Structures are given as C-alpha cells and as structure tokens.
Amino acid sequence: MCGIVGYIGNKNATPVLIKALKKLEYRGYDSAGVAVYTGENIIVQKAKGKLVNLAEKITGEIIPENLKDEAYTAAELSLYEKTDSFIKGNLGIGHTRWATHGEPSDTNSHPHTNMDGTISIVHNGIIENYSELKAKLQSQGVVFQSQTDTEVVVHLIDKYYKEEKDIFKAVRKTLQALEGSYAIAVICKDYPDRIIACRKESPLIVGVGKGENFIASDVPAILEHTRDVYYLGEKELVVLYSDHVDLFNFDGEKIIKELSHVEWDMDAASKGGYRHFMIKEIHEQPKALIDTMRPRIIKDGKGCPTDVYFEENKMDDVWKTAGRVVITACGTAYHAGVVAKYAFEKLARVQVDVDVASEFRYRNPILNKKDIFIVISQSGETADTLSALRLAKENGLKVIAITNCVGSTVSREADDVIYTMAGPEIAVASTKAYTTQLMCLYLLAIKAGKLRGTLSQEEASKLLSELETVPAKIQQILDDKDNIQKFASKQFNKDKVFYIGRQFDSATSLESALKLKEVSYMHSEAFAAGELKHGPIALLDTKSLVVAIASDPELYDKIGSNMVEVRSRQAVVLVITQNGKAFKGKTDEVFQIPECSSVLASLLTVVPAQLFAYYCAIQKGYDPDKPRNLAKSVTVE
Ligand code: AGP
C-alpha cells in the first residue's frame, strides 16, 4: 500500500505535492519522492525514510528530530512550504512508499523514469508479471535502476510511446500488458499540459479545483484544495489538464461520471470514512488477502491453480528432508503459528513445534540442522522474535521469515522471506496482518505438502482454488457485521468472556480472546474446548459469555456437548460456524460464516471475533486504535 498524488494548475506543484503526501503517510512512509516538470525538464527528487527527509533533501535544511512528528509540526510545515523555492513547476506527481518489491532506498523510491528522463511515473499496487516483462525489456537493451516491480511500467510506456508517438495510446497499450493491481500517474516532458492516471484494484480519486486539478490515492490529500471529486472506477483512466479533466475506460472511450462533494472532516477522511483504523483494516482484509495470495498461485493454461510460487525461495530441497518445523513469534503472530501447526501437520505431515519467542530463547532449545525455522512478525522488529531468529541461525538452521515490512531487521537476517502484502497496519490490534500471515502459512503448507509428496496434485489444486474464494467470503462476513454489532451491544458488560474450540478453532480462540482483551479490556481467555471440564468451567456463571468456534463438521457433536455444559451453568453462548442448525438448542446466538473446508476456515472464523472485539470497545467508549499500555511494535525484551 503506497500513496500517490498529482497536481496540475497555477501553483508551484512541489509544496502542494509534498503537503498532499503528508496526508497519505498512513499508507506507507519508508521513502518518498516527487517529479516536477519545470518548463524544461522533469526534475526528480527522492529520499529514503519519512517525507520530512525528502523536504530536507530538497531544501538542504535539517530540522531537529524532536520537531518531526507523525502529526504535522509547525517546523515540518514550514519546511514543506520552503520547497517552493527549490523546484519550480506547475505539473508534478508524488509518492509515499510502503515497500513490496525491493528494500526501502533512494533508488527504489518512486517516481521512476525512462532511460532519458522524459517520462516519469508513480504507482500504488503490485505488478504481478513484472519479472517476465523485465526480462523481455532487458533483452531489448533497457537498463533498470531499481529492484521494483514498478519500473517495468515506465519502460513499457517509453517503448510504446516510441512506436505510437502518442502518450495516451502508449499508456493504454502498457496497461494491456500489465497483470496485477495498480493506480498509476504518468507525466511526459512532451505533454507539459497534462497528467495521465488510471486504476485497477487500487484506489484513485480525482480532485477538481478551479484552474487546478489533482489525483490522489485518498481524499485527505486534496481536501485542503477542493471537496469536489470523481471516484475513479475499476479500469478507468483520467487525463487531467489545469482547466478540465477527461475520463475514459480502458478501451479509450470517453465516459461521464458524477462529481461527488466530500462532506467528511479531515480526521474521518484519513480513515477512509471509517471511524477508526481498526475497523478500516478489518475491512481491508479481502483486498490484502488477494494481494498476498494472487501473485503466488501458479495456474495452468485453463486457469486452474496448480502450485505455489514464492519470490525468494531457496528452500525447496530443505522441505523434502525436513525433520521438523519450529515456529516462533509473539502475540498475534504466535497465534498464526499455532494455526500453522495444524496446517503443516495435516497437509505436509511434518512435526511442528510452536513457541512464544520470549520463552524459546531462554530454555536452551533442542535444535537440529534439519529443522526448518519460521519466524512470523508483522513489524519484523520485535526484539524477542529477532533474538529467536539469531539463536536458530547460530545453531545452523535455515530461517524463513514471514513479515509485513520489507527491509525490516527480520527480513534482512532470515534466509528466505515471505512478505505479507497487508500494507501498513496502523491500529495496535493486528487484524489484516494476522489473516495475511495465515494466508502465507497456508500457501507454504500446501507447497511443502506437494514437495514432501503428502499432498496430491488434485488435493493441492482443490485447496488453492478454495483459497481463492476466501476474500469474497470474508466480504460476506463483513457485509453481515450489523449482527455482530447488535450482539456486542447486548454483551459488552459481561465480566468474563471465554473462547473455546477444537483443533484449528482452538488456535482461533487464542487470537479472538487476545483481540477482545486488547481493545475492550474485557477479561477474556481461550481454552481448548475439551479442557473446560478440567478446571475453567468453575469460572462460569450468569456474567459469563462463551464463544464457541465450530468450523469442523466432524467435531460438531463434541463441541456441541461442551456448549451444553456451558449453558447449564447459565453462561450465554454464541457459536461461530458454517452450520447454525447443527447447534439448535445448544446456543443463544449463531454467527453464520460461509461454507468453507475446516482446514482453511481459520481465515474466516477470526473475522467475526475481530468485529466483536471492535464493537465491544466502541460500546465501552474506548479508542480501539490506541489501547492502553500497548505499543504497535515491541522492540524491547
Ligand atoms: C496484536 O494485536 C498485538 N498488538 C501483538 O500481539 C503483536 O502481534 C506482537 O507484539 C507481535 O508483533 P510483530 O508481529 O510485529 O512481531
């Protein structure tokens, strides 16, 4: 997830672009850049790190660290204004980056340009077929500067521009060659009166001003200048001039759209109209899962999924002979590891030990060079996880990292990295990072199953096809969120909440209980359902809520009996299941999830639990984005 902006009008584009990018920093902040047409040339400036670094690079002025902030400090604002005197031009594009392909660096920052610097582009999204396109362009003599997927786009536009002699045609022809998701803005020295922009599966809006026009990934970027916007639809293009905009479909036909007037205030706008980042990120899960999964599923000529591909993969042979898999992580990431234990053992028939990283490192663990070591970390900076990784490496193990942050310490120190494509997660409580971690782990388990010969081609294809249906099923759950909200409004005053489940569902119970306690401060615990009667049942009374997670039809009877035991102690019971009818008379409430095989259902069952946690926090009047005593990234032991 990155942020892009574009400006054309009477003002100097540079400060307009930089201030607009500041409003999009929530979409990524590992580097930023602008390209401005000065009347003679396109000048590009880019810098690793936060946007303020870019302004410092442009102005040559450094401001003290304590005057830099996520909020806009006066010192920062004044620095952004000062860029006005350094790069002058009325046309430009800008980018704030969340790295997916290529580490955060000046070179990998956008904008990217063609070889003679006459065309410049910014991109938000992922070009899935970039390696083939890059190889072809290289064979035709194109020299690449960066490791990004994006750079292929500008070289393709350049190639087609030379053939077509028309920049609009060149952009359209380029789009036909691209697979993946994108919002792209293009400027060309030969067309100093326009910006061309387009979108497919990544957001893009057009801000319409008086004598000036804008494009941006999100509304907050342009609110200072205008509240009149076109929401660009799927596969639509826009050509912006200073006095008007023309809209097109990908076939190049002109289209007419209704101009919308934005009524939101700035705070609401930065959360995309949602009240909090947590609920926004819960809603981003279908898209994040598509981004994480789609480039990695290999298909045959008929479009049937056959295998899994990971970009950085040096470990196929290791999987064939692995004696054991050891997973370490903390918090939510640890819970993803617990789900993975069930998935790997079932699909790849390999023994899996999962450890909390803070425990693992202090107990002199028994490690064997034939073990595969997996660390999971959204931030890639968690101190305990990092120490566990180092310990494994000291013992000669190969380490795979699953992380959301390109260039993080964990990603640099591991042997292989699998990136979750969740985009920046702002809320402290992890939601989309968790489900994208699960997606990576399921893909890895399927790949391992194939390599180890424990999963037939037919079984692997079936599972991969089913994985492809998951984002739409999560959307169905989200569309039904009012039911969870109503339930939360009745239950948020419960003294204790217990999540129970068996097998995969016991892992989801752990994550569900953590989510609830993190944001609503309600006392919640998770138990393997069969363990209830060995002690925890003593806690149950009329002030208890028990949430049973039941996604495996073969275990319905067993968990049904546990629910009856609970109900007879006067606790309220909710069941999250594909088949509410199976629990008739055993539950007070049912939350139905779409049909899904039990092995993959962990991707779905957690979503109602995330929503329940969020709505309980709201009912209690807490800010779920900033829970007390918690930090997003725990870099101390
Ligand atoms: C999740 O909601 C938590 N805030 C927390 O448990 C988190 O998952 C844990 O601190 C690990 O962080 P990491 O994934 O960045 O390593």
PDB file of C-alpha atoms in Angstrom, residues 308-322 369 371-373 393 397-401 410-419 444 447 451:
ATOM      1  CA  VAL A 308       2.658 -22.054  -5.205  1.00  0.00           C
ATOM      2  CA  TYR A 309       5.488 -19.701  -6.061  1.00  0.00           C
ATOM      3  CA  PHE A 310       7.471 -17.588  -3.607  1.00  0.00           C
ATOM      4  CA  GLU A 311       9.753 -14.861  -4.915  1.00  0.00           C
ATOM      5  CA  GLU A 312      12.617 -15.521  -2.519  1.00  0.00           C
ATOM      6  CA  ASN A 313      12.780 -19.246  -2.356  1.00  0.00           C
ATOM      7  CA  LYS A 314      15.936 -21.177  -1.783  1.00  0.00           C
ATOM      8  CA  MET A 315      14.468 -23.893   0.368  1.00  0.00           C
ATOM      9  CA  ASP A 316      12.563 -26.357  -1.800  1.00  0.00           C
ATOM     10  CA  ASP A 317      15.120 -29.103  -1.182  1.00  0.00           C
ATOM     11  CA  VAL A 318      15.210 -28.419   2.541  1.00  0.00           C
ATOM     12  CA  TRP A 319      11.465 -29.078   2.753  1.00  0.00           C
ATOM     13  CA  LYS A 320      11.846 -32.513   1.213  1.00  0.00           C
ATOM     14  CA  THR A 321      14.128 -33.693   4.009  1.00  0.00           C
ATOM     15  CA  ALA A 322      12.999 -31.510   6.927  1.00  0.00           C
ATOM     16  CA  LYS A 369      20.206 -28.637  11.448  1.00  0.00           C
ATOM     17  CA  ASP A 371      14.763 -28.408  11.242  1.00  0.00           C
ATOM     18  CA  ILE A 372      13.179 -25.549   9.347  1.00  0.00           C
ATOM     19  CA  PHE A 373      12.831 -22.444  11.463  1.00  0.00           C
ATOM     20  CA  LYS A 393      20.932 -19.180  12.837  1.00  0.00           C
ATOM     21  CA  LEU A 397      19.224 -23.701  10.919  1.00  0.00           C
ATOM     22  CA  LYS A 398      17.699 -22.232   7.785  1.00  0.00           C
ATOM     23  CA  VAL A 399      15.235 -19.463   8.680  1.00  0.00           C
ATOM     24  CA  ILE A 400      12.122 -18.370   6.810  1.00  0.00           C
ATOM     25  CA  ALA A 401      10.653 -15.025   7.886  1.00  0.00           C
ATOM     26  CA  VAL A 410      13.930  -9.860  10.473  1.00  0.00           C
ATOM     27  CA  SER A 411      13.657  -9.747   6.673  1.00  0.00           C
ATOM     28  CA  ARG A 412      17.342  -8.925   6.323  1.00  0.00           C
ATOM     29  CA  GLU A 413      18.598 -11.623   8.661  1.00  0.00           C
ATOM     30  CA  ALA A 414      16.438 -14.538   7.503  1.00  0.00           C
ATOM     31  CA  ASP A 415      17.472 -16.891   4.695  1.00  0.00           C
ATOM     32  CA  ASP A 416      14.096 -16.656   2.938  1.00  0.00           C
ATOM     33  CA  VAL A 417      11.388 -14.022   3.307  1.00  0.00           C
ATOM     34  CA  ILE A 418       7.721 -14.295   2.529  1.00  0.00           C
ATOM     35  CA  TYR A 419       6.054 -10.905   2.636  1.00  0.00           C
ATOM     36  CA  LEU A 444       3.623 -22.612   2.387  1.00  0.00           C
ATOM     37  CA  LYS A 447       3.786 -26.118  -1.194  1.00  0.00           C
ATOM     38  CA  LEU A 451       7.270 -31.184  -2.153  1.00  0.00           C
TER      39      LEU A 451
END
